[in-house]
GROMACS .gro file of C-alpha atoms in nm:
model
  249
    1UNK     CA    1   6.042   4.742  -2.229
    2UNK     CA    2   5.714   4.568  -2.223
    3UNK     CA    3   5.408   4.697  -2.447
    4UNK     CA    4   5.137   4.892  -2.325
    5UNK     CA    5   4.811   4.735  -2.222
    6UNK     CA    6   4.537   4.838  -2.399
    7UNK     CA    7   4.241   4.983  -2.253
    8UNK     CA    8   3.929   4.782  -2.473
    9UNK     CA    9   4.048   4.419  -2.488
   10UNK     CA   10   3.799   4.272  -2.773
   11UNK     CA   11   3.593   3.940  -2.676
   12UNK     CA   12   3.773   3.609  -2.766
   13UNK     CA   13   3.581   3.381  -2.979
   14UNK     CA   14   3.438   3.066  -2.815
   15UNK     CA   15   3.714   2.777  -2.787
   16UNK     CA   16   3.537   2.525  -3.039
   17UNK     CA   17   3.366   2.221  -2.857
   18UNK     CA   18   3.389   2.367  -2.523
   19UNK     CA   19   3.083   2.352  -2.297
   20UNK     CA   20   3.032   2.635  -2.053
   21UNK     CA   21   2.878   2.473  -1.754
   22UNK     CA   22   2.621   2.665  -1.558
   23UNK     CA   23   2.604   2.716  -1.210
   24UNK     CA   24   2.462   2.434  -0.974
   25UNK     CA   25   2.409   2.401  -0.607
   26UNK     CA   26   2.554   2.115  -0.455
   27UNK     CA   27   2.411   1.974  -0.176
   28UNK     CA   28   2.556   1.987   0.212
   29UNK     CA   29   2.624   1.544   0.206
   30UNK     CA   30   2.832   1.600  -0.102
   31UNK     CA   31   3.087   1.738   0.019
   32UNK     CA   32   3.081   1.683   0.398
   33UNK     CA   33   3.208   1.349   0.532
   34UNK     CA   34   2.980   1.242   0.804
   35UNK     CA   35   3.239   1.131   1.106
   36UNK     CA   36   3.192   0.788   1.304
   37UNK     CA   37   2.951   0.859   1.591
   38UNK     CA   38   2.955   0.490   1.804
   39UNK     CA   39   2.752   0.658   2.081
   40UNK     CA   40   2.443   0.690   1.854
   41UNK     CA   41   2.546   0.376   1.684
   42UNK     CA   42   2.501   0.156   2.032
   43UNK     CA   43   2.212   0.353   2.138
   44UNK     CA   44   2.056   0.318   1.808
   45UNK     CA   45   2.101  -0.065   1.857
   46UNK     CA   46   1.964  -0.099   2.177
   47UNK     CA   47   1.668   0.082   2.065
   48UNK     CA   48   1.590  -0.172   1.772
   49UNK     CA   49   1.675  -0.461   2.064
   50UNK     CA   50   1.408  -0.256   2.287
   51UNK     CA   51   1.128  -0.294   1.975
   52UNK     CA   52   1.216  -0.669   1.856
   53UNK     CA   53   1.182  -0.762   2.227
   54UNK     CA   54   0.850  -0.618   2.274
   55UNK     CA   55   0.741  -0.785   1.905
   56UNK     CA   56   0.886  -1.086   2.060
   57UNK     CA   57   0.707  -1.155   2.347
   58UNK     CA   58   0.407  -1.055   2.180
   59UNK     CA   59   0.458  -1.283   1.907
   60UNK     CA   60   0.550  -1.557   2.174
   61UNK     CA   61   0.277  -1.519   2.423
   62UNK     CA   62   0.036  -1.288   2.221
   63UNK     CA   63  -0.190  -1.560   2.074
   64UNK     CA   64  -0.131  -1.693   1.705
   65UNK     CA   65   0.156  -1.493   1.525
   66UNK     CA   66  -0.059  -1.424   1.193
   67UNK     CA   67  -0.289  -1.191   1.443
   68UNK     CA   68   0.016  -1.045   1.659
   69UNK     CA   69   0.155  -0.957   1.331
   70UNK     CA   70  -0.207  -0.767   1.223
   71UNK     CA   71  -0.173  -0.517   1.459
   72UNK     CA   72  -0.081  -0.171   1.367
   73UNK     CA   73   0.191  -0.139   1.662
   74UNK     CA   74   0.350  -0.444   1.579
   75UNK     CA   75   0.399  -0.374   1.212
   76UNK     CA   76   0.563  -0.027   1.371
   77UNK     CA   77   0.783  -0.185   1.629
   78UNK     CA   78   0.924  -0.375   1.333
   79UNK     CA   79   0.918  -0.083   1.103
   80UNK     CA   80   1.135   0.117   1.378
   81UNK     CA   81   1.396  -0.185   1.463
   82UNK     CA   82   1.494  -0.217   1.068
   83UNK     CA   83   1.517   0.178   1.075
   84UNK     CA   84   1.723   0.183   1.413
   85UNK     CA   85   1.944  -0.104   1.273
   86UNK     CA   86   2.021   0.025   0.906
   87UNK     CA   87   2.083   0.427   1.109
   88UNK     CA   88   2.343   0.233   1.355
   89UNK     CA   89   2.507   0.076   1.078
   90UNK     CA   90   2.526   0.447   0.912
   91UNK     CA   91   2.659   0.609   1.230
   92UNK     CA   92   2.909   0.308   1.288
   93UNK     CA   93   3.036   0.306   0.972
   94UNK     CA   94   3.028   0.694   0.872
   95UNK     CA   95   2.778   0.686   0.605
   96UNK     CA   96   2.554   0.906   0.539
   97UNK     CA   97   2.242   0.905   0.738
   98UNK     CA   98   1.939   0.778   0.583
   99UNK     CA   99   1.620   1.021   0.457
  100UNK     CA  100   1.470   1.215   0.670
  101UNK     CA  101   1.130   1.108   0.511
  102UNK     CA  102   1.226   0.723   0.630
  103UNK     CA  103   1.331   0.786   0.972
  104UNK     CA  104   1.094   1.036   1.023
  105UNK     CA  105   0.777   0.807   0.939
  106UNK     CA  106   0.909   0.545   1.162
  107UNK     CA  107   0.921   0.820   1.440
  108UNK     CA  108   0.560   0.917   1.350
  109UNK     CA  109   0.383   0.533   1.344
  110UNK     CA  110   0.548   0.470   1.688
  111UNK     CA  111   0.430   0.780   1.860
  112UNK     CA  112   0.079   0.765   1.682
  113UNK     CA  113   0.049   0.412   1.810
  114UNK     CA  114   0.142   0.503   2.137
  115UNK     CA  115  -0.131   0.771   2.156
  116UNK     CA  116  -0.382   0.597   2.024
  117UNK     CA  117  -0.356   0.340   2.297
  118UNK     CA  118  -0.279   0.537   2.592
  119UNK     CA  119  -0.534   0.786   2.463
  120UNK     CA  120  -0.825   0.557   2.333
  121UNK     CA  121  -0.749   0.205   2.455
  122UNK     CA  122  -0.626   0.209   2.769
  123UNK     CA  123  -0.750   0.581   2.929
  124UNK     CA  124  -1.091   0.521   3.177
  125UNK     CA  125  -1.288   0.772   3.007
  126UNK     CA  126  -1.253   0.675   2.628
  127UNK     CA  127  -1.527   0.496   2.464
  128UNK     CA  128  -1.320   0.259   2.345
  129UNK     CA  129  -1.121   0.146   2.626
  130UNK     CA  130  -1.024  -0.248   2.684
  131UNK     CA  131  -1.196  -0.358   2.963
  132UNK     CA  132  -1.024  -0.677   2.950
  133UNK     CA  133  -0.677  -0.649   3.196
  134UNK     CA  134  -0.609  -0.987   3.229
  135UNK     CA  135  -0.338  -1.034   3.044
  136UNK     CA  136  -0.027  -1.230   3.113
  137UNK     CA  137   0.239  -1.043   3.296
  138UNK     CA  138   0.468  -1.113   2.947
  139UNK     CA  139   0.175  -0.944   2.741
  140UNK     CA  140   0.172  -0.619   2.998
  141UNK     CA  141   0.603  -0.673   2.948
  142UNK     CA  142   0.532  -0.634   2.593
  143UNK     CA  143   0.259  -0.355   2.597
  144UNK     CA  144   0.422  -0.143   2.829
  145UNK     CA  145   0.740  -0.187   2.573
  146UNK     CA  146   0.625  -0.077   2.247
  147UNK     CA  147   0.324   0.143   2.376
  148UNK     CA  148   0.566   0.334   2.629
  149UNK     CA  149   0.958   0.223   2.613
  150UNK     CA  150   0.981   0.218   2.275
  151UNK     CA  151   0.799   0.527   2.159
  152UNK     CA  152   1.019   0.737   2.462
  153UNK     CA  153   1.295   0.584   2.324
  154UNK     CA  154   1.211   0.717   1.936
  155UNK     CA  155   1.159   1.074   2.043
  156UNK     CA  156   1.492   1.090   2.274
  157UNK     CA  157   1.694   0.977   1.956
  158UNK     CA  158   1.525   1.233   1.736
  159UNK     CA  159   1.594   1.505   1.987
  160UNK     CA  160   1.936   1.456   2.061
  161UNK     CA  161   2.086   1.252   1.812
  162UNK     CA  162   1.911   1.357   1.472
  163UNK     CA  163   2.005   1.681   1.295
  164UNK     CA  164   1.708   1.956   1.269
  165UNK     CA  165   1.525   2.070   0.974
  166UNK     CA  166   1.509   1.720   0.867
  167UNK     CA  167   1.115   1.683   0.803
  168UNK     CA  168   0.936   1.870   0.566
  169UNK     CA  169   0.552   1.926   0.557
  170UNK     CA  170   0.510   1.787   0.175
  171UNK     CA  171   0.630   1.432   0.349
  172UNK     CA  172   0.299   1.422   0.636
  173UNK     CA  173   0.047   1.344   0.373
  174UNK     CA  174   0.282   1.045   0.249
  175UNK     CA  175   0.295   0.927   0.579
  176UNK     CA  176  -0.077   0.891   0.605
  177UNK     CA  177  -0.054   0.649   0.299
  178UNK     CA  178   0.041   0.362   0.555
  179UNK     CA  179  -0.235   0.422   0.825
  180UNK     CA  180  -0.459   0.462   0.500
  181UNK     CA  181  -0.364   0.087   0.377
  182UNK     CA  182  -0.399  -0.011   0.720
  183UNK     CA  183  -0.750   0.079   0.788
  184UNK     CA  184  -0.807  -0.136   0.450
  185UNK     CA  185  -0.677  -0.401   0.561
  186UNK     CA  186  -0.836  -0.421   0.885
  187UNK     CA  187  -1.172  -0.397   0.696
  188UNK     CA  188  -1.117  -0.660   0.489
  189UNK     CA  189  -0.951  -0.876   0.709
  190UNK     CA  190  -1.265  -0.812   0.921
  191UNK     CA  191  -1.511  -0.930   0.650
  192UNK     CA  192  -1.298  -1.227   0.538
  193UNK     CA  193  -1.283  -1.377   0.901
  194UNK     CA  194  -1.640  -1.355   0.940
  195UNK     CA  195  -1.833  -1.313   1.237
  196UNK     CA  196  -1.729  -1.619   1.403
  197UNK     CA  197  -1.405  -1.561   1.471
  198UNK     CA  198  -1.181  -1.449   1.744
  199UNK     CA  199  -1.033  -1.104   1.737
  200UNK     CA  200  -1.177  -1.054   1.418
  201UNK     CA  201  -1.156  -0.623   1.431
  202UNK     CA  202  -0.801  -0.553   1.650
  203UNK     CA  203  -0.911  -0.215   1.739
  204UNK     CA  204  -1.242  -0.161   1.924
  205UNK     CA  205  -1.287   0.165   1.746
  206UNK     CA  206  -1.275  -0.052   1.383
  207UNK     CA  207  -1.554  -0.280   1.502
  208UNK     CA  208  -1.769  -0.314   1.204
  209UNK     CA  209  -2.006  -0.582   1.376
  210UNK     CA  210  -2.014  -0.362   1.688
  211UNK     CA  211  -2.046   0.005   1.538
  212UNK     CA  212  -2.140   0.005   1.168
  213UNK     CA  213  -1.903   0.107   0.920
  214UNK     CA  214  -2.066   0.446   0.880
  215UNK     CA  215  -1.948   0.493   1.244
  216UNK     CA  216  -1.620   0.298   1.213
  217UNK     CA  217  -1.543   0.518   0.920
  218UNK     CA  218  -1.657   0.830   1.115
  219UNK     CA  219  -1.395   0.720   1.383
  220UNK     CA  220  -1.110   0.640   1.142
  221UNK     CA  221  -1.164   1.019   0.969
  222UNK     CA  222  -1.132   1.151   1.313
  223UNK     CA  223  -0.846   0.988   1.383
  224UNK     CA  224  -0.677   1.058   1.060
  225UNK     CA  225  -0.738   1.419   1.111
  226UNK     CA  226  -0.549   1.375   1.446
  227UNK     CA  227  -0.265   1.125   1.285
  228UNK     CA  228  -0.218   1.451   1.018
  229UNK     CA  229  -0.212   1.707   1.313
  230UNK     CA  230   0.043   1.484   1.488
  231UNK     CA  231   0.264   1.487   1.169
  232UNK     CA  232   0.239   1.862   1.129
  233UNK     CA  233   0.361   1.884   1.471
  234UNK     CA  234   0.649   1.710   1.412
  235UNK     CA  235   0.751   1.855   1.111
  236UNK     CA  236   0.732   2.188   1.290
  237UNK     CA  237   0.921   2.080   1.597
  238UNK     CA  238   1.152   1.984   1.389
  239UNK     CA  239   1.213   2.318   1.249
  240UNK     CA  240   1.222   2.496   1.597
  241UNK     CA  241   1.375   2.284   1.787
  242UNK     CA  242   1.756   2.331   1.824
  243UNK     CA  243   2.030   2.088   1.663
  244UNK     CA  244   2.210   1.861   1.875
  245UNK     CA  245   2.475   1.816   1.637
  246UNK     CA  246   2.570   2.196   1.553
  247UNK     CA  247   2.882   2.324   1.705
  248UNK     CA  248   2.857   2.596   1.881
  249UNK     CA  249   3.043   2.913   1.694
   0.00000   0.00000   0.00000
């Protein structure tokens, strides 16, 4: 015959020295084990092989290295390949991917690059189109790769092998930082090569002897205001477009 339960059970007293830990969200990569994805892996690769070919031949055939290397989709090609390389090495491997505020900006400087010379360097009607198409067929190899190939290449990865919801609107302003330093740099570079020199502003719309730098820095506002629009854009995409890696239910 067991005793009867009673109906008011009275509050235990605190076990001395124990800690009551309060709740805590744990994030989705904690606790799911990303799976071995070769597919992206090799594409990933070929896409970094795509960009360091195109930086390649430009550094091979583009003139001297130190000004290859100045230009804005250079420095992007490059920034892409290391991305590509260290996001194969994840998906080989089964690691986690990396932030979507890294691969994300590396998606954003190729694209922007892209526009800006389809759109102002190389389209009839801009003001600021190159006149000058006589270029080596290795330099139109190597302009048609990281202008066109490469950038194509970018965007197919992000749409069908990169999770959504990945890219957050707080990150677009820190991508700007890089374009920011860049138009620095081009400015001084400009000033310290003097007006002498050979290819002394890379861009046509950053041509401080040509335009005045209260028109240069009209043009670079302008097309900051269109860099930010571009990285809203993704950021929203991002959000609407569907995930190639959910499983359907």
């Amino acid at each position: 015959m067991t005793a009867p339960i009673p109906r008011d059970i009275p509050d235990l007293p605190p076990i001395p020295g124990h800690v009551v830990l309060t709740p805590t969200v744990v994030p989705a990569r904690a606790v799911l084990i990303p799976a071995r994805r070769r597919p992206v892996a090799v594409f990933r690769g070929l896409v970094a092989l795509l960009a360091l070919t195109g930086v390649a031949i430009e550094l091979l055939v583009g003139g001297a290295p130190t000004t290859a290397l100045s230009h804005f989709t250079i420095q992007s090609g490059i920034l892409l390949a290391l991305v590509m390389l260290a996001s194969a090495r994840c998906a080989w491997s089964a690691h986690h991917p990396l932030p979507g505020a890294l691969t994300g900006a590396a998606l954003f400087y190729v694209v922007a690059a892209g526009l800006v010379h389809h759109l102002l360097l190389a389209h009839a009607s801009s003001p600021f189109a190159v006149q000058d198409a006589t270029g080596t067929a290795w330099q139109t190899t190597a302009t048609h790769i990281l202008h066109t190939a490469v950038p194509v290449a970018a965007i197919l990865d992000w749409l069908l092998l990169t999770p959504a919801g990945r890219l957050h609107l707080r990150q677009a302003p820190v991508w700007l930082l890089y374009p920011l330093a860049y138009l620095a740099f081009s400015l001084a570079r400009g000033e310290l090569l003097g007006s002498g020199s050979q290819n002394r502003y890379l861009y046509p719309f950053l041509d401080v002897a040509q335009h005045g730098y209260k028109i240069v820095l009209g043009n670079a506002l302008l097309v900051g205001l269109a860099l930010y629009a571009l990285a809203v854009l993704l950021v929203a995409l991002d959000h609407i477009r569907p995930d190639p890696l959910r499983r359907p239910r």
